[in-house]
Coordinates of C-alpha atoms in Angstrom, one line a residue:
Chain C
X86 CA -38.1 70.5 -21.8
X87 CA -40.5 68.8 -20.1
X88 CA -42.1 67.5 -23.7
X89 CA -38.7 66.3 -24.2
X90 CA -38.0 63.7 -20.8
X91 CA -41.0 62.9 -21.3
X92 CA -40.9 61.5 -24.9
X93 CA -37.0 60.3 -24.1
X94 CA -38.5 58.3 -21.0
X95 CA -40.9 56.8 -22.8
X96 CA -37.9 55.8 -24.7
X97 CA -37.1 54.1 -21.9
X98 CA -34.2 56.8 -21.0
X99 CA -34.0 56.7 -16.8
X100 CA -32.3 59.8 -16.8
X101 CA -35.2 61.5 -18.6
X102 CA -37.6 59.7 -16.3
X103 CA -35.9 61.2 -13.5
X104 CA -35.7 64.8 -14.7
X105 CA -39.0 63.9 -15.2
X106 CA -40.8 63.1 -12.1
X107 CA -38.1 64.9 -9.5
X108 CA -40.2 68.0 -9.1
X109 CA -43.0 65.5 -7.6
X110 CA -41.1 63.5 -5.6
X111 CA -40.8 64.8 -2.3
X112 CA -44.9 65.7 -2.6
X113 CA -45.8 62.2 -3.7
X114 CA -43.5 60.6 -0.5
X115 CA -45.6 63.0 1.5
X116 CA -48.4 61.9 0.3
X117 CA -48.0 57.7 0.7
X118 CA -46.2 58.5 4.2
X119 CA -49.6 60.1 5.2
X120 CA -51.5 57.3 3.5
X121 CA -49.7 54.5 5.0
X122 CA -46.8 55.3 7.5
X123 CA -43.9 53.6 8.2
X124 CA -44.5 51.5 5.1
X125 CA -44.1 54.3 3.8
X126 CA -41.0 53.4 1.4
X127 CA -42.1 50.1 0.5
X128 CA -44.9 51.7 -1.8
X129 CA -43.3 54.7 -3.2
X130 CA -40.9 52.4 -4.5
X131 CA -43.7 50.2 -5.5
X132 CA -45.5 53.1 -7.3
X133 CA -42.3 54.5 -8.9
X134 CA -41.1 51.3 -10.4
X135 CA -45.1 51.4 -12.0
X136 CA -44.6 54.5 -13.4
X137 CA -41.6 53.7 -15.0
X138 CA -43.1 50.5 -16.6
X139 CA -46.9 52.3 -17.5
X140 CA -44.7 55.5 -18.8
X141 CA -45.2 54.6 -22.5
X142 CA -48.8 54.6 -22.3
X143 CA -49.0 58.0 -20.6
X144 CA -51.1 60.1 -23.4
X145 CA -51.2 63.9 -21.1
X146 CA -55.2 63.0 -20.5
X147 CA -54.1 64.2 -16.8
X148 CA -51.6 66.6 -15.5
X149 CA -48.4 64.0 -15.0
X150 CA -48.8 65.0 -11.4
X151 CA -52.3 63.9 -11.1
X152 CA -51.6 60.9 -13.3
X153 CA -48.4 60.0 -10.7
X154 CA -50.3 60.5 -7.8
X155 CA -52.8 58.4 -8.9
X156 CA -50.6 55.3 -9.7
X157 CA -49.3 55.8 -5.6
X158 CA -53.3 56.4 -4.6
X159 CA -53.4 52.7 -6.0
X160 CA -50.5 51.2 -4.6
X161 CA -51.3 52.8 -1.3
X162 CA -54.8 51.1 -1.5
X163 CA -53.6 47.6 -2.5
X164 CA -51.1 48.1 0.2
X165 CA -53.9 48.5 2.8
X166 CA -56.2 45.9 1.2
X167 CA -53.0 43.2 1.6
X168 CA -52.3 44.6 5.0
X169 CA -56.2 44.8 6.4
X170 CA -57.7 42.7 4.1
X171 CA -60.1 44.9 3.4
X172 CA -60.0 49.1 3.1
X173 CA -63.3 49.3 5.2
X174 CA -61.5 47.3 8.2
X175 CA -58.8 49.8 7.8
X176 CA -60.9 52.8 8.4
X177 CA -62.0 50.9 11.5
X178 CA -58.7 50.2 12.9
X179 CA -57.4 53.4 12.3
X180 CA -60.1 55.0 13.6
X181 CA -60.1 52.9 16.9
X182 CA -56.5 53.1 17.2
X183 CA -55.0 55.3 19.9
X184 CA -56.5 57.9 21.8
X185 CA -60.2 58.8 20.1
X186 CA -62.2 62.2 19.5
X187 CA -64.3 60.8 22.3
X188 CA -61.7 60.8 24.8
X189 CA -60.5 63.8 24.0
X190 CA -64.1 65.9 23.3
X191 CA -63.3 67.2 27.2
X192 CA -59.9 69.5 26.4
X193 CA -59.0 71.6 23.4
X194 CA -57.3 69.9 20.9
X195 CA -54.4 71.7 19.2
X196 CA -54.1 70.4 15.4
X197 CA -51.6 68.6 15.3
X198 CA -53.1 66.2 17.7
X199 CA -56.9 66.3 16.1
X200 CA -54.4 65.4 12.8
X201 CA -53.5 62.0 14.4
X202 CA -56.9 61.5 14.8
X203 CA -58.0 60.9 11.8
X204 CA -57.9 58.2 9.2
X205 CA -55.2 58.1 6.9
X206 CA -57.8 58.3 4.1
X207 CA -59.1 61.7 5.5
X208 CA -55.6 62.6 6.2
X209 CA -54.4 62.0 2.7
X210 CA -57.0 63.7 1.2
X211 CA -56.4 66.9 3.4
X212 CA -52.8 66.5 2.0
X213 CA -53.8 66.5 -1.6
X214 CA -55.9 69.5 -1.1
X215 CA -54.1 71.9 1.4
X216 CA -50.5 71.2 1.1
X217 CA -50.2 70.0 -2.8
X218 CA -53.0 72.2 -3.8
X219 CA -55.2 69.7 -5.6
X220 CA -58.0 70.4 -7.1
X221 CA -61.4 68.4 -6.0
X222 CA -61.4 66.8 -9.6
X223 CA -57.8 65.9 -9.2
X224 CA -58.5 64.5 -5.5
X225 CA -61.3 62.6 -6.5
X226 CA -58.9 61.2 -9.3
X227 CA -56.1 60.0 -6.9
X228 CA -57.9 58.8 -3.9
X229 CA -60.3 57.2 -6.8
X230 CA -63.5 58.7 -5.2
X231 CA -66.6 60.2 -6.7
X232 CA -65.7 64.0 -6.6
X233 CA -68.8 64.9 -4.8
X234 CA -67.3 62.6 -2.0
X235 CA -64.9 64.4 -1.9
X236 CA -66.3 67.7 -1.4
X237 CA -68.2 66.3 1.7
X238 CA -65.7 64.9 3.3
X239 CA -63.3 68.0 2.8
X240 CA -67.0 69.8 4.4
X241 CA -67.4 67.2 7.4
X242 CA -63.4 67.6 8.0
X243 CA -62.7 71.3 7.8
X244 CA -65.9 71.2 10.4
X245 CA -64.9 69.0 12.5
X246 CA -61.0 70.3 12.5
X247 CA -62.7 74.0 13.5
X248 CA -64.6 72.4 16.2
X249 CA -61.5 71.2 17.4
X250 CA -59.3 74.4 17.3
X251 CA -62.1 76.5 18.8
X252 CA -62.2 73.8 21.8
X253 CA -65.3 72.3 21.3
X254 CA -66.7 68.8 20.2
X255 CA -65.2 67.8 17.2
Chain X
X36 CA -67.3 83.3 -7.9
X37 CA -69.7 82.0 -5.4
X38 CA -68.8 81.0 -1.7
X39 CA -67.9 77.1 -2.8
X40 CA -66.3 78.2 -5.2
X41 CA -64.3 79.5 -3.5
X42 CA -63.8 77.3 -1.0
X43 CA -61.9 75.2 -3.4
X44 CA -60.2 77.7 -4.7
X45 CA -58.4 78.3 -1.2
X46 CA -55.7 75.9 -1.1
X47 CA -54.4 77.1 -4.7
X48 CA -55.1 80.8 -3.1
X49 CA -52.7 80.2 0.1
X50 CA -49.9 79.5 -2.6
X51 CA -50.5 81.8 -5.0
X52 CA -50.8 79.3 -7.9
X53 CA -54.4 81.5 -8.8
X54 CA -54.2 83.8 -12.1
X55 CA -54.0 87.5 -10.1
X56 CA -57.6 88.1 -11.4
X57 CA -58.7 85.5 -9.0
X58 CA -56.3 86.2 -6.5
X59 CA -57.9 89.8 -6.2
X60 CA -61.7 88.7 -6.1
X61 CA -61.0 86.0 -3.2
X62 CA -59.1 89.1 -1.3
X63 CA -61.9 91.1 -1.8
X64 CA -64.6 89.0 -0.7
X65 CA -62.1 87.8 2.6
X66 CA -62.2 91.4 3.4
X67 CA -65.5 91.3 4.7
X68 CA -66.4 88.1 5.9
X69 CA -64.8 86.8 9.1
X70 CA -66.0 83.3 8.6
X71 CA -64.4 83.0 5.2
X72 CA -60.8 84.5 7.0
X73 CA -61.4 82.0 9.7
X74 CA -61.6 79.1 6.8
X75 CA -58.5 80.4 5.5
X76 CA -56.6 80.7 8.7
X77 CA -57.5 77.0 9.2
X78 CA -56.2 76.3 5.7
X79 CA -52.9 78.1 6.1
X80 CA -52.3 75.7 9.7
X81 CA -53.8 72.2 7.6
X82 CA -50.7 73.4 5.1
X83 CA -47.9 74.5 8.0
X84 CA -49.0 70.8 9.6
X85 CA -49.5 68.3 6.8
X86 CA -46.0 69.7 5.4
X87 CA -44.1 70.2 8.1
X88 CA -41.4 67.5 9.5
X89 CA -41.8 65.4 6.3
X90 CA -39.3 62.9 5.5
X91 CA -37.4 63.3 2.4
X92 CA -38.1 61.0 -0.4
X93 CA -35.7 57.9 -0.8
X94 CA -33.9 57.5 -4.0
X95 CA -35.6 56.6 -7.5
X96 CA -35.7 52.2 -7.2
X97 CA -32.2 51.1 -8.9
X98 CA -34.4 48.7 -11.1
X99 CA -35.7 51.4 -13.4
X100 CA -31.3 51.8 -14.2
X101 CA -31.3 47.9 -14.6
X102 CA -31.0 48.3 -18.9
X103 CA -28.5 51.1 -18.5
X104 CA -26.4 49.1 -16.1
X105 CA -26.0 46.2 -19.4
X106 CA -25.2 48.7 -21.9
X107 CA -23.3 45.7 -23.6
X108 CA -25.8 43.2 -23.6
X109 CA -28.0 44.5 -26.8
X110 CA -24.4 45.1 -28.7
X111 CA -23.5 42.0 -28.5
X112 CA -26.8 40.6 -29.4
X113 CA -26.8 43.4 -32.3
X114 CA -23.7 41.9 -33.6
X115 CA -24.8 37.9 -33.7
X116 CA -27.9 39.0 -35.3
X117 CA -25.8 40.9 -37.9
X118 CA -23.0 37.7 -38.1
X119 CA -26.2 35.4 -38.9
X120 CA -27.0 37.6 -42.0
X121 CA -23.8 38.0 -43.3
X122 CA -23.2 34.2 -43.1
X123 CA -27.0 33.7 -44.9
X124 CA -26.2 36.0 -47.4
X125 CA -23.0 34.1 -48.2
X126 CA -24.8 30.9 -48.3
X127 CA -27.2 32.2 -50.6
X128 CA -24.7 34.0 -52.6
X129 CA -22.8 30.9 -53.4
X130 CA -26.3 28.9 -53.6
X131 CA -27.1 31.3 -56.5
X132 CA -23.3 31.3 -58.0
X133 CA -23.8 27.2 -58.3
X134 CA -27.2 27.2 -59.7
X135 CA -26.4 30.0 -62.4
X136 CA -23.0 27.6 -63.1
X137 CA -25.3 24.1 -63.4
X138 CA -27.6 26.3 -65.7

């Protein structure tokens, strides 16, 4: 079935495309809204639209997940590079936004507030991983990231997520 | 399966999208280490959080319908393309017809 949309949308068939890529969909929104917030839409669209254009040359190399979640890890980033000018200052200003680890290193954190914390990079990734059950290999792949970068970031994060829960210094 | 192993084999364990050989062995080795259940526990809340409360996904952008939308646009161009033959074929028919006459 799946063999089938897939060959009819590379026919240029929406429908198809749509059967397509609807069991994605809501994982892949959840995914950019974590990466970039309330610009959120803008880029889904943005990624969707380049999917539907880059469909033809889609060979199976990667699991159509990965290979969708990919094109959105690169609108996402372009979207940050127009918006910061560069992804380095946007790390920085994420980072520096709100209220820090440092100010909070005195009271126990609950989650959802060491979450907000964290840069929308780090948060992505922790999406990828923990709620669409990506693999390191397919992480690396999206967020477009050596994979051993990966696995030491998922290492510094877990650590400093634990820190959190148990009260401590994150 | 060794400990980073399975490390990255948690997320895929919490859903149950492991082969049930695999599922077994993490359960196994779980069972007696507290750290590991710990990890796990903090896996299961990253899920409950980073899923929670998310905003469903807009529609699919109404350009990738745009072609659909003009069903009668390639038709119509169809049917010029096919009037244009049929009037060079005539024109060559009756080209042919004269030359064979003057012959």
């Amino acid at each position: 079935m799946e063999q089938d949309d897939l060959r009819l949308a590379q026919q240029k068939n929406p429908h198809a495309f749509e059967r397509l890529v609807a069991p994605y969909l809501r994982g892949l929104y959840g995914f950019i809204v974590h990466r970039v917030g309330e610009e959120a839409e803008d880029v889904y669209q943005d990624a969707l639209l380049s999917a539907w254009h880059s469909i033809g040359r889609y060979t199976g190399g990667s699991s159509l997940k990965t290979w969708l979640y990919a094109i959105a890890g690169n609108k996402c980033m372009d979207h940050l590079r127009k918006k910061y000018r560069t992804p380095h200052m946007t790390e920085l200003d994420e980072r520096t936004a709100g209220p820090g680890f440092e100010e909070q290193s005195d009271r126990t954190l609950d989650l959802h507030s060491a979450m907000e914390t964290l840069a929308s990079q780090d948060k992505a990734l922790l999406y990828l991983v923990y709620a669409q059950g990506m693999t390191v290999a397919q992480a690396a792949q999206v967020m477009d990231i050596p994979e051993g970068t990966v696995k030491s970031r998922l290492f510094t994060l877990r650590k400093r997520l634990r820190n959190t829960l148990e009260g401590g210094t994150p | 399966m060794n400990i980073e192993e399975l490390r990255e084999r948690m997320p895929l364990y919490i859903i149950g999208a492991l082969p049930q050989e695999q599922m077994l062995a993490i359960s196994r080795v779980l069972a007696d280490d507290p750290a590991l259940i710990a990890e796990m526990r903090l896996a299961l809340m990253l899920r409950q959080e980073m899923e929670a409360n998310l905003p469903e996904p807009p529609p699919l952008p109404r350009a990738i319908y745009a072609q659909e939308e003009r069903p009668t646009l390639m038709p119509a161009a169809a049917r010029r393309s096919i009037q244009q033959l049929q009037q060079a074929a005539g024109l060559t028919r009756a080209t042919l017809r004269l030359v064979g006459n003057w012959i």
